[in-house]
PDB file of C-alpha atoms in Angstrom:
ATOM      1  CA  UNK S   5      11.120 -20.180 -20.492  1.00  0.00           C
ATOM      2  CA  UNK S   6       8.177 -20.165 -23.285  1.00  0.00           C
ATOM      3  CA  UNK S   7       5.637 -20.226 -20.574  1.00  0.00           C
ATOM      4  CA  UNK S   8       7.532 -17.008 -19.385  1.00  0.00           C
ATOM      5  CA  UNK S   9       8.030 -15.110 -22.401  1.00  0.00           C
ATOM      6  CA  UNK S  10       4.075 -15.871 -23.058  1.00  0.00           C
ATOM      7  CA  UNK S  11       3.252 -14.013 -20.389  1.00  0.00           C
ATOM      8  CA  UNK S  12       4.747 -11.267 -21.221  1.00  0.00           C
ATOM      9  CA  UNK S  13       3.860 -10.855 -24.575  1.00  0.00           C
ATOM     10  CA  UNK S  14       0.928  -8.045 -24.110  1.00  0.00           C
ATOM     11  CA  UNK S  15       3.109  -6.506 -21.335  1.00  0.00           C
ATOM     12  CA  UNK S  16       4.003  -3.489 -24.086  1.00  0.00           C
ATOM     13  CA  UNK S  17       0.259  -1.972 -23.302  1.00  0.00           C
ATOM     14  CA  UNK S  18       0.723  -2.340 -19.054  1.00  0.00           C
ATOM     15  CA  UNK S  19      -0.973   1.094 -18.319  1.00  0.00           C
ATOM     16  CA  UNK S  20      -3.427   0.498 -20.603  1.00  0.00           C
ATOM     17  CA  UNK S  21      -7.068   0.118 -18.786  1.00  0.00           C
ATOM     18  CA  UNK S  22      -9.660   0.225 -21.254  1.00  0.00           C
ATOM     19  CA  UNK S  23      -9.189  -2.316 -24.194  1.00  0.00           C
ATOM     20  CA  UNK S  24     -11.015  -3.048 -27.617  1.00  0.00           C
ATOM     21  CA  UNK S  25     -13.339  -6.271 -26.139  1.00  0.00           C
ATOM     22  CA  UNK S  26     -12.948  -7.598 -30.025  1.00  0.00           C
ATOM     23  CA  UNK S  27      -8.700  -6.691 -30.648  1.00  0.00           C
ATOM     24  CA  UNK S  28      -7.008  -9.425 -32.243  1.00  0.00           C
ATOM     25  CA  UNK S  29      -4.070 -10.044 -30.394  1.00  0.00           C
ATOM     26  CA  UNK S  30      -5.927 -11.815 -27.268  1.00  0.00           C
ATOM     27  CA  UNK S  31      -7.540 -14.430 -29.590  1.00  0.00           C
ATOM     28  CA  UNK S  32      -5.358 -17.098 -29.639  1.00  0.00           C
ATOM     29  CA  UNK S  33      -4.705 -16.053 -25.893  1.00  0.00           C
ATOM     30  CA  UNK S  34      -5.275 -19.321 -23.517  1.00  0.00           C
ATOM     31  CA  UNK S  35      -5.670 -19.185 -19.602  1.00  0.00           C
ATOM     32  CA  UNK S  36      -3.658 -22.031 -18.255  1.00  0.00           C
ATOM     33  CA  UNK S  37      -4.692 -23.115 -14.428  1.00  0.00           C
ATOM     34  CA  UNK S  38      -1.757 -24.468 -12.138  1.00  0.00           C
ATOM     35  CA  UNK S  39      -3.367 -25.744  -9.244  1.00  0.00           C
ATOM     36  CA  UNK S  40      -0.923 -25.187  -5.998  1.00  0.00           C
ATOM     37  CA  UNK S  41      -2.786 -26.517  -3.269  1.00  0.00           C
ATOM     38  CA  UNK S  42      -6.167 -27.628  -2.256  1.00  0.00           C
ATOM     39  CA  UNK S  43      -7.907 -24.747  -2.874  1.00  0.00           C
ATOM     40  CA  UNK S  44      -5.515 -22.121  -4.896  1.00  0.00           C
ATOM     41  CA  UNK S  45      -4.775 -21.733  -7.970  1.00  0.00           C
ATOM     42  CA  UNK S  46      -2.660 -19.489 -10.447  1.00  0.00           C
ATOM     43  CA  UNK S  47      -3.757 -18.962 -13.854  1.00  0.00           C
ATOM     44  CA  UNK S  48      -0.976 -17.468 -16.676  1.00  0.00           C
ATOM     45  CA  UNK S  49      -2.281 -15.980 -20.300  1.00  0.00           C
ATOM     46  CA  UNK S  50      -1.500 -12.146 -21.268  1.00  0.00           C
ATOM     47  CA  UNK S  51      -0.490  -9.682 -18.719  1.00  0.00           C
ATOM     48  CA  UNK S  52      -0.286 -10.171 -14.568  1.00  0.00           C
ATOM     49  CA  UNK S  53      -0.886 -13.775 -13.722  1.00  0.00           C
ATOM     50  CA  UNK S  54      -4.311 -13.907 -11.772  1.00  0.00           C
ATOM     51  CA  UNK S  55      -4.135 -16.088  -8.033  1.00  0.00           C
ATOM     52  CA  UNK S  56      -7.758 -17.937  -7.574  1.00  0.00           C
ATOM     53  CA  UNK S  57      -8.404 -19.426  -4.126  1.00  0.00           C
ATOM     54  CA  UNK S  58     -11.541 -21.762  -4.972  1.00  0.00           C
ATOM     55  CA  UNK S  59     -13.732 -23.548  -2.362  1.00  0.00           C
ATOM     56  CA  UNK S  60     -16.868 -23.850  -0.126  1.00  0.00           C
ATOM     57  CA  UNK S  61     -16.940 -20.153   0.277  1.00  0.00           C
ATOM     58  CA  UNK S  62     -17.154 -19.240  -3.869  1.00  0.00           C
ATOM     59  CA  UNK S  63     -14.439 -17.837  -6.053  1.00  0.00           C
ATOM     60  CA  UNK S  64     -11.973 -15.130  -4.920  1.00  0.00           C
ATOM     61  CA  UNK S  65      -9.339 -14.018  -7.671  1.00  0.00           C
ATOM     62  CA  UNK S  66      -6.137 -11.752  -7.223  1.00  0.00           C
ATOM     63  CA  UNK S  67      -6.346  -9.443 -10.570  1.00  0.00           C
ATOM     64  CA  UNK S  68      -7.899 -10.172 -13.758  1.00  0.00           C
ATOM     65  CA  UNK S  69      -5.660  -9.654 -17.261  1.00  0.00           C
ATOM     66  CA  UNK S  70      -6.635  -7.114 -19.524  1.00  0.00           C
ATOM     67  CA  UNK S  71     -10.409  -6.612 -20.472  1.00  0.00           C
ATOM     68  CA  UNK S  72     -10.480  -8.703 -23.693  1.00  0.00           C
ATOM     69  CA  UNK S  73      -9.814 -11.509 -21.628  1.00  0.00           C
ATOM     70  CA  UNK S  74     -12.510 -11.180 -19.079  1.00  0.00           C
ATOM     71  CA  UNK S  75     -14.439 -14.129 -20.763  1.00  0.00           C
ATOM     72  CA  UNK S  76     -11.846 -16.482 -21.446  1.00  0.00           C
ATOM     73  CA  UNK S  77     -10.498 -15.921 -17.766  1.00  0.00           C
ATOM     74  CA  UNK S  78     -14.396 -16.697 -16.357  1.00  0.00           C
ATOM     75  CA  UNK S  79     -14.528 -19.535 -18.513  1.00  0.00           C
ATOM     76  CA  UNK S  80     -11.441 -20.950 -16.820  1.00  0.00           C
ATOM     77  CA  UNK S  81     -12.654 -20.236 -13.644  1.00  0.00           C
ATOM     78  CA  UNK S  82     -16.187 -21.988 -14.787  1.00  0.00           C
ATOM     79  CA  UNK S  83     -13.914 -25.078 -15.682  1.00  0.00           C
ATOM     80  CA  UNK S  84     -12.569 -24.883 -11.734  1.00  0.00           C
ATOM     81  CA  UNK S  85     -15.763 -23.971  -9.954  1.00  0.00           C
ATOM     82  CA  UNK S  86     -19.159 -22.662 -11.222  1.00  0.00           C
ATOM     83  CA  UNK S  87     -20.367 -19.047  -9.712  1.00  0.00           C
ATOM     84  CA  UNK S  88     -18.865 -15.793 -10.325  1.00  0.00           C
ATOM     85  CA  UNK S  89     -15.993 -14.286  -8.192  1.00  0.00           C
ATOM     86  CA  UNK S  90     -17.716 -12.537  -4.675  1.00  0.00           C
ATOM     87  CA  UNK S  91     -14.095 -11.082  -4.517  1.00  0.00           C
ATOM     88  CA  UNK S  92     -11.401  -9.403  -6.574  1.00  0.00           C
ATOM     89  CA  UNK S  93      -8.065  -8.042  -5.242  1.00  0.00           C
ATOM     90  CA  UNK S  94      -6.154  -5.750  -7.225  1.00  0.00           C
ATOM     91  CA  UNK S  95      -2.958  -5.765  -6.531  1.00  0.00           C
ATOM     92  CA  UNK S  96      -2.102  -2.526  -8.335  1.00  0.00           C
ATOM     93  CA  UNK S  97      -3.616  -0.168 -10.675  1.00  0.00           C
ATOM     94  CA  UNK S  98      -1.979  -0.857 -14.331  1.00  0.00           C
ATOM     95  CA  UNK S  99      -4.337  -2.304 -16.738  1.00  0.00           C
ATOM     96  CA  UNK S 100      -3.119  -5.659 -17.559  1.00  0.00           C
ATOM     97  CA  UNK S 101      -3.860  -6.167 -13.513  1.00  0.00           C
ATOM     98  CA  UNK S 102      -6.932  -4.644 -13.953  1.00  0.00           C
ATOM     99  CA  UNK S 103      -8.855  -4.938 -16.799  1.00  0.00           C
ATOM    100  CA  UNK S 104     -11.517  -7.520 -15.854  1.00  0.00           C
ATOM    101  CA  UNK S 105     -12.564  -5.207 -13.372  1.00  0.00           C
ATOM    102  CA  UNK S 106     -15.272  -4.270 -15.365  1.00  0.00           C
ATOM    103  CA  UNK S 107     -16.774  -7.707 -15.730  1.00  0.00           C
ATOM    104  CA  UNK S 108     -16.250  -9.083 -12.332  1.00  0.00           C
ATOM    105  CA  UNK S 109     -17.042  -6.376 -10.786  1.00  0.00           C
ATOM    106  CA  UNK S 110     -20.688  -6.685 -11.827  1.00  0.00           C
ATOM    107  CA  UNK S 111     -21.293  -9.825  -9.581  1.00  0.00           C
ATOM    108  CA  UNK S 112     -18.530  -9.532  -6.880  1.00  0.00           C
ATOM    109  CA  UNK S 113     -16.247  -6.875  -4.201  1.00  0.00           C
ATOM    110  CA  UNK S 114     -13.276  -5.233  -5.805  1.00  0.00           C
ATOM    111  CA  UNK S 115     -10.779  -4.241  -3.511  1.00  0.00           C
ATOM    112  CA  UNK S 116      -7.401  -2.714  -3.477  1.00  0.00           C
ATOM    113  CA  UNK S 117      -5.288   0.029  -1.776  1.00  0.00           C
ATOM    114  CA  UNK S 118      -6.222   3.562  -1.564  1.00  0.00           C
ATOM    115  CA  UNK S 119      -4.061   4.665  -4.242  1.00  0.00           C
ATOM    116  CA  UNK S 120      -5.823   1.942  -6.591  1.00  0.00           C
ATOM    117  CA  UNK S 121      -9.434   3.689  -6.253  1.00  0.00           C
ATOM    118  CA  UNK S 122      -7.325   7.340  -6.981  1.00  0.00           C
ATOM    119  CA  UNK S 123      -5.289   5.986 -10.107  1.00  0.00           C
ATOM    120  CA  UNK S 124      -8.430   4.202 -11.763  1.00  0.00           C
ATOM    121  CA  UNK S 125     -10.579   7.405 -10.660  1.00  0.00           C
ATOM    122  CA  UNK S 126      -8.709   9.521 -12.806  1.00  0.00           C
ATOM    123  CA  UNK S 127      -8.810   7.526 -15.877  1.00  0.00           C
ATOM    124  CA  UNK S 128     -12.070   9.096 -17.374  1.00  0.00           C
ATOM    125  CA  UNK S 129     -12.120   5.246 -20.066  1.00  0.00           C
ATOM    126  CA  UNK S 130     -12.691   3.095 -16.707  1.00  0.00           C
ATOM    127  CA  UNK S 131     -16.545   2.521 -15.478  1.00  0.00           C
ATOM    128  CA  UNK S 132     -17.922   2.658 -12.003  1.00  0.00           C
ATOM    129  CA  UNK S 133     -18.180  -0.852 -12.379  1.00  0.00           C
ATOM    130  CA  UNK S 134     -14.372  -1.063 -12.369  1.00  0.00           C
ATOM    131  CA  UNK S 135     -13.883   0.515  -9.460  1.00  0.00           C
ATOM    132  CA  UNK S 136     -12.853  -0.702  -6.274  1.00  0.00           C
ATOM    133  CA  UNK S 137     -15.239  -0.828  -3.513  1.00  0.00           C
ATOM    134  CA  UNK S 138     -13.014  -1.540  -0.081  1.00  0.00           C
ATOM    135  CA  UNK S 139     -10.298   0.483  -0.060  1.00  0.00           C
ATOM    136  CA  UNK S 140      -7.776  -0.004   2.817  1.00  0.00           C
ATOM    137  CA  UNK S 141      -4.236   1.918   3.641  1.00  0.00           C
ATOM    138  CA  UNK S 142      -1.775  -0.575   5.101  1.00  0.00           C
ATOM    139  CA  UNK S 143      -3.791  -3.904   4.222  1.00  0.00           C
ATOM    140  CA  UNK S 144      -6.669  -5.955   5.330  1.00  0.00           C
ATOM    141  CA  UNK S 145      -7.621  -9.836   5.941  1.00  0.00           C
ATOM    142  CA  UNK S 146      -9.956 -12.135   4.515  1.00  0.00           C
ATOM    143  CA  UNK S 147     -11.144 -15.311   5.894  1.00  0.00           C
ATOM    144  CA  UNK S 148     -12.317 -17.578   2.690  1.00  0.00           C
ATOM    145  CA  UNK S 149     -12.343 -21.201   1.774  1.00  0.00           C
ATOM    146  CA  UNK S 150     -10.444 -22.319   5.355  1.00  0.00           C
ATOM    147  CA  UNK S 151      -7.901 -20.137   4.489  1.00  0.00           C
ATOM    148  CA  UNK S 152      -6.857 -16.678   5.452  1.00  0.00           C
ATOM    149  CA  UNK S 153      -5.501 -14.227   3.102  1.00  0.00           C
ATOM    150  CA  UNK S 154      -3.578 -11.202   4.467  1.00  0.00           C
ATOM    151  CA  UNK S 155      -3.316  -8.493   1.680  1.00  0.00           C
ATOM    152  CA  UNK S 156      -0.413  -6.334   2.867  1.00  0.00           C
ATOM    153  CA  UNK S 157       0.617  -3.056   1.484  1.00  0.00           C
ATOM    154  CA  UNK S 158       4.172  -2.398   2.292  1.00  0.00           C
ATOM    155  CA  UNK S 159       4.738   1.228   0.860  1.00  0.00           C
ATOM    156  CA  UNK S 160       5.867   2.480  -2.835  1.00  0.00           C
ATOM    157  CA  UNK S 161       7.683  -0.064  -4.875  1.00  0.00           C
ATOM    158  CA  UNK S 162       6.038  -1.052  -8.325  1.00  0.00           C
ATOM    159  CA  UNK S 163       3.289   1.612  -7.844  1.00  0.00           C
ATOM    160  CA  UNK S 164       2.641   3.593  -4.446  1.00  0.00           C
ATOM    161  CA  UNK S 165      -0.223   0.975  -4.316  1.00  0.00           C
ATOM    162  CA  UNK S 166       1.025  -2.020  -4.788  1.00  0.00           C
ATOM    163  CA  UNK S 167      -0.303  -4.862  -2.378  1.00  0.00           C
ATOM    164  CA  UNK S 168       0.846  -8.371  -1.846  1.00  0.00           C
ATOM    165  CA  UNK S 169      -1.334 -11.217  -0.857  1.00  0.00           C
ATOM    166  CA  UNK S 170      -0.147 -14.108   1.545  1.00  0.00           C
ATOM    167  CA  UNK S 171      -1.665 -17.130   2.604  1.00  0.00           C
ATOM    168  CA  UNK S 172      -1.405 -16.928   6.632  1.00  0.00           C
ATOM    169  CA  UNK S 173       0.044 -20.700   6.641  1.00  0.00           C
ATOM    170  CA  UNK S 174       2.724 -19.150   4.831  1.00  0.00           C
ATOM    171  CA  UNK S 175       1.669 -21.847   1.745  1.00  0.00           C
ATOM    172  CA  UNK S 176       1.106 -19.200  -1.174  1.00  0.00           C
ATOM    173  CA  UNK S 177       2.312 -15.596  -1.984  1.00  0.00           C
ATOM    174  CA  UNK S 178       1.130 -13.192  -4.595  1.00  0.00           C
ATOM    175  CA  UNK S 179       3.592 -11.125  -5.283  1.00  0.00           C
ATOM    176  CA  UNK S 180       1.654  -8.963  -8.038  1.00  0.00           C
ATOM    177  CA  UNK S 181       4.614  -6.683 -10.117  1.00  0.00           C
ATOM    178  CA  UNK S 182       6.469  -7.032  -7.284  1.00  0.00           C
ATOM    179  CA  UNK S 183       8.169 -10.323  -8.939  1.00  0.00           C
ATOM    180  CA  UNK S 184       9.178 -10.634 -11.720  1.00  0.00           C
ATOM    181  CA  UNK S 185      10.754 -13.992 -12.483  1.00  0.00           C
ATOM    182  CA  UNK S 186      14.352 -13.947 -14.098  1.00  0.00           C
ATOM    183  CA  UNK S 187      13.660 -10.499 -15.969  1.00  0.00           C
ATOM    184  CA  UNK S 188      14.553  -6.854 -15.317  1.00  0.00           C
ATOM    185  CA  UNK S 189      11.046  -5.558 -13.407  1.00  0.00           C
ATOM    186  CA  UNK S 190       9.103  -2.476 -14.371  1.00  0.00           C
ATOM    187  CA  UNK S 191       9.452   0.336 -11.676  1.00  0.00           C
ATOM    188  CA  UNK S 192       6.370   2.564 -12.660  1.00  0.00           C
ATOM    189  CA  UNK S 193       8.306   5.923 -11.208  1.00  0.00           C
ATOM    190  CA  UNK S 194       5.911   8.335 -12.477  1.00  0.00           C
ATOM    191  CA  UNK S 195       3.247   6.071 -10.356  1.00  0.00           C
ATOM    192  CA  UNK S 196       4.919   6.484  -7.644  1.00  0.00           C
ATOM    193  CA  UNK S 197       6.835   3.563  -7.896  1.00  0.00           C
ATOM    194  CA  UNK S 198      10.642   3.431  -6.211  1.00  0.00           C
ATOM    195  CA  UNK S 199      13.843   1.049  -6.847  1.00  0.00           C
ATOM    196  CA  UNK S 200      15.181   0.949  -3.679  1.00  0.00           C
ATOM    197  CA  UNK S 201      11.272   0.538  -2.080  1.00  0.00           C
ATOM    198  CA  UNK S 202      10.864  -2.389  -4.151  1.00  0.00           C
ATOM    199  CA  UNK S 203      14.150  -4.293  -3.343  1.00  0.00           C
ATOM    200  CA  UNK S 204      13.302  -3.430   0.563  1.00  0.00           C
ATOM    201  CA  UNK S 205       9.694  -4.697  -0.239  1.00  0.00           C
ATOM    202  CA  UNK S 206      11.359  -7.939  -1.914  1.00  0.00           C
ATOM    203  CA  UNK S 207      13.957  -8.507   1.334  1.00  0.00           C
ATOM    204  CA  UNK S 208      10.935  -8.111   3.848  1.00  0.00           C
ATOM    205  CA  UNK S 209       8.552 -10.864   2.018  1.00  0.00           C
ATOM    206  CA  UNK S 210      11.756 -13.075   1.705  1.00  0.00           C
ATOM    207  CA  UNK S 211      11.550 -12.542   5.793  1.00  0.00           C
ATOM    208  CA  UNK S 212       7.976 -13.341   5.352  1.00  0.00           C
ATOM    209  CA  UNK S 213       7.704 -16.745   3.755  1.00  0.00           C
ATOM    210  CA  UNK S 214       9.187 -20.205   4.049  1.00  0.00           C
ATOM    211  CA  UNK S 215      11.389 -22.560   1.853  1.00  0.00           C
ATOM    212  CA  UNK S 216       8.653 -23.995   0.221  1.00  0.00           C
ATOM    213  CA  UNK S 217       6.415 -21.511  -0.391  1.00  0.00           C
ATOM    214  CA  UNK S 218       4.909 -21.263  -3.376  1.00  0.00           C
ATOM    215  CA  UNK S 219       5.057 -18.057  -5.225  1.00  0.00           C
ATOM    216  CA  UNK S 220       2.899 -16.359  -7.997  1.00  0.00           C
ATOM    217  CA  UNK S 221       4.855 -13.194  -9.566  1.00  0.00           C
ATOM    218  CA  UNK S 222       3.339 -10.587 -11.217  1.00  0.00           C
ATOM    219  CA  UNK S 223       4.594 -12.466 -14.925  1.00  0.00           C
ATOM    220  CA  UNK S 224       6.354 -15.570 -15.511  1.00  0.00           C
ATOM    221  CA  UNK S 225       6.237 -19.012 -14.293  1.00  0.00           C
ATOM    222  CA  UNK S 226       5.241 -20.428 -10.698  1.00  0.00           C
ATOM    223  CA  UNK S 227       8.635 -19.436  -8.418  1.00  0.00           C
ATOM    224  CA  UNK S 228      10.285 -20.583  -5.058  1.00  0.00           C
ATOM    225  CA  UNK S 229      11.861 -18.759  -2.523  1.00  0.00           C
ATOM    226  CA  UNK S 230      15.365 -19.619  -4.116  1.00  0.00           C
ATOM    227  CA  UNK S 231      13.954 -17.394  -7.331  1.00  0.00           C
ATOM    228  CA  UNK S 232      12.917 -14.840  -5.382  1.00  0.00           C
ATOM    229  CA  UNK S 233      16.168 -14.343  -3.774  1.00  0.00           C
ATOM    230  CA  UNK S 234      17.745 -14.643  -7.033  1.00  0.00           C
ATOM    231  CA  UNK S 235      16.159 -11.740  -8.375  1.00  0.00           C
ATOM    232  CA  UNK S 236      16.563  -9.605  -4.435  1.00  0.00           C
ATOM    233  CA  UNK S 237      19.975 -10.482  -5.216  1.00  0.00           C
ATOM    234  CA  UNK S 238      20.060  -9.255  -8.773  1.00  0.00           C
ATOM    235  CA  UNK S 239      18.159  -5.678  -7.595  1.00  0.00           C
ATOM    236  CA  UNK S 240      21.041  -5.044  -4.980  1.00  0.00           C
ATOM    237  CA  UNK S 241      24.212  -6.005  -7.390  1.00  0.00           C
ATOM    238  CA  UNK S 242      21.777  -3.591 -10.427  1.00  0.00           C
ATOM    239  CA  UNK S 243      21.694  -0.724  -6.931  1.00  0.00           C
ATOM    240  CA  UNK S 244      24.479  -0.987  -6.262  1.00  0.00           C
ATOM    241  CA  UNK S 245      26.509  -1.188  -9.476  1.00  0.00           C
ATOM    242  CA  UNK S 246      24.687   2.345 -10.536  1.00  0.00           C
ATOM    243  CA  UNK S 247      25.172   3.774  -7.084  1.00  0.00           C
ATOM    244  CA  UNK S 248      28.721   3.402  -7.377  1.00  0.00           C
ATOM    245  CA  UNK S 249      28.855   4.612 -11.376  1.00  0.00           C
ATOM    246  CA  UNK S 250      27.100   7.544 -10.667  1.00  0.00           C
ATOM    247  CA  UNK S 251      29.373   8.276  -7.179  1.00  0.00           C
ATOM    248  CA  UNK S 252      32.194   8.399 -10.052  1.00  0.00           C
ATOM    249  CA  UNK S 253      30.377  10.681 -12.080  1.00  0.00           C
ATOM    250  CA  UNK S 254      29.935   8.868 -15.375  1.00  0.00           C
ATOM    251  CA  UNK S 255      27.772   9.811 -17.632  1.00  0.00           C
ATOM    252  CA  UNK S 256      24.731   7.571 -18.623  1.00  0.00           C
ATOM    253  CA  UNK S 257      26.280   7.314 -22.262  1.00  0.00           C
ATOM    254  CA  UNK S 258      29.009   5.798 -20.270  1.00  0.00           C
ATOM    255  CA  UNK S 259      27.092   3.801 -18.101  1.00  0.00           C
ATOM    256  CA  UNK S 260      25.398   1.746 -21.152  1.00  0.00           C
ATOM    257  CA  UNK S 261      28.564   1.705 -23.223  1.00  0.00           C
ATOM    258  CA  UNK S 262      29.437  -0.275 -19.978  1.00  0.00           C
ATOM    259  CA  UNK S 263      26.229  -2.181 -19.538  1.00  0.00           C
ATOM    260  CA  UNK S 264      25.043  -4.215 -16.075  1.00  0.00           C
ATOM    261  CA  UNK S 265      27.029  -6.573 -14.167  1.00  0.00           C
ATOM    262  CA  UNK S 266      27.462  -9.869 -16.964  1.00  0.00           C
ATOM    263  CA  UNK S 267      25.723 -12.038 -14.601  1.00  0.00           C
ATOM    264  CA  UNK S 268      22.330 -10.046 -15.480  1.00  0.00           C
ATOM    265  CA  UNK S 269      22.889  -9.524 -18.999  1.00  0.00           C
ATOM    266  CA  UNK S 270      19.963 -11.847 -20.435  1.00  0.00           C
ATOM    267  CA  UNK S 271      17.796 -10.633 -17.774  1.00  0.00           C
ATOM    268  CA  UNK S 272      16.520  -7.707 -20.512  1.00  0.00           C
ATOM    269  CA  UNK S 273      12.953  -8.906 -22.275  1.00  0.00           C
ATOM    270  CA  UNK S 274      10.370  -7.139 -24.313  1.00  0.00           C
ATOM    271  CA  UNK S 275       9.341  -4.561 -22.426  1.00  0.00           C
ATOM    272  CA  UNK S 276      12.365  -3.591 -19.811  1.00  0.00           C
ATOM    273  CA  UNK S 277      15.653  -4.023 -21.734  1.00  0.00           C
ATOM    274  CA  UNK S 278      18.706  -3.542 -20.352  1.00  0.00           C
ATOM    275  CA  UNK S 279      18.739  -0.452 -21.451  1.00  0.00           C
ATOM    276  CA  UNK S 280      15.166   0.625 -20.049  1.00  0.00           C
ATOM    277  CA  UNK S 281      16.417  -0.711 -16.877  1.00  0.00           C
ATOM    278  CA  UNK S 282      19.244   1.240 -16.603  1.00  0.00           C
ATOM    279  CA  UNK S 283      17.205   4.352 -17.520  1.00  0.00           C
ATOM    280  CA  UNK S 284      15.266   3.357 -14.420  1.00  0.00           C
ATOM    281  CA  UNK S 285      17.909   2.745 -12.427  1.00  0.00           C
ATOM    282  CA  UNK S 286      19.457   6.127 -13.181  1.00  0.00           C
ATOM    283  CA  UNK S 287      16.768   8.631 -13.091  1.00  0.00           C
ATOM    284  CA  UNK S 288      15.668   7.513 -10.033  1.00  0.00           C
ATOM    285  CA  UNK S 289      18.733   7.030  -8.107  1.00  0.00           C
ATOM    286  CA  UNK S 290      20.702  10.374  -9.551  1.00  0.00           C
TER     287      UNK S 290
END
């Protein structure tokens, strides 16, 4: 649970792209590498944990932390493998996905959905070098390190870019902020983002995957299919349980004075409480 709350601890600045390289509160920040199989990696630290598939080919990472952290993360990567990433994936736009774009993208290929390139585009504080490069609509594959990676956009869940990235052997899953392990998730609705899209897009990689997949969420510890549908199973009973309270026409006073189903009652963290989430769940479901 420490390693979960950790990684979530910078979450309260998600949207933010463009950070001061010299801030305090990343000091004391350390990149941890969990090595999953042969050649892939996840590393935790502060914001969206980064997926590293490592081998003959050269580096390839799945997002990059906030921009502080650029050094510290290439440093861990130097530990694993020397060279510089030729690839990045983003797997959505917010900036603690994001915000080693800027470094990496000065010796490798950033690339990311279409709406990725238009959300960073229109931040005037993020530099060409930031930008993604290959842009693609419904997803693309990449054959790297004997492995092939098939990033898949599924439509608007987190964002209305959000992309996941499976191992074809079925071995690994990034799940980017479409997992969150054990906590309430952040459904960026004025991105674009969508409740009931993201529980579908939850129940279709759970169709995806096998029992002993490994998966990296977007924050918290290294899951399992049995977390996974934990948490599909705590997004319908949250659906549903506002579905039916707004069918009888309570208020959303009423609806917190009642609060969510007891089973999910500790699922509330830092950034989404309980009672963020059932702002979410409200405004977009009314």
């Amino acid at each position: 649970m420490k390693k979960i709350i950790k990684s979530f601890f910078m979450l309260s600045a998600l949207t933010a792209t463009n950070i001061n390289a010299h801030d305090d509160r990343f000091k004391n920040v350390v990149i941890e590498p969990v090595k999953i199989t042969q050649n892939a990696y996840m590393f935790t630290g502060a914001g969206g944990n980064i997926g590293v598939s490592a081998g003959k080919d050269g580096l390839l990472i799945i997002d990059d932390q906030f921009a502080p952290l650029a050094e510290k993360v290439a440093k861990a990567l130097e530990d694993i493998q020397s060279g510089h990433p030729r690839f990045v994936i983003n797997t959505h736009y917010h900036g603690d996905h994001t915000g080693g774009n800027a470094h990496f993208g000065q010796h490798g290929t950033i690339m990311a959905h279409h709406n990725v390139l238009k959300r960073l585009s229109a931040d005037p504080k993020v530099s060409p070098e930031a930008l993604p490069v290959i842009t693609y609509d419904q997803g693309i594959s990449i054959h790297y390190n004997d492995d092939t990676l098939d990033v898949i956009h599924l439509g608007a869940g987190h964002t209305d870019g959000d992309s996941i990235v499976l191992w074809r052997d079925k071995s690994v899953v990034h799940m980017g902020d479409l997992f969150f392990r054990d906590r309430f998730p952040y459904v960026d609705l004025d991105a674009g983002g969508t409740v009931k899209g993201y529980r579908d897009h939850v129940a279709t990689v759970l169709g995806m995957i096998k029992n002993d997949t490994k998966i990296i969420p977007g924050h918290g510890a290294l899951a399992t299919k049995a977390d996974l549908m934990t948490f599909k199973r705590m997004l319908d009973e949250s659906i549903d349980w506002m579905q039916s309270s707004i069918d009888k026409r309570m208020t959303l006073s009423e609806i917190k004075t009642q609060g969510v189903p007891k089973e999910w009652k500790d699922w509330g963290w830092q950034f989404i409480s309980e009672d963020r989430w059932i702002d979410t769940l409200y405004q977009d479901l009314s």
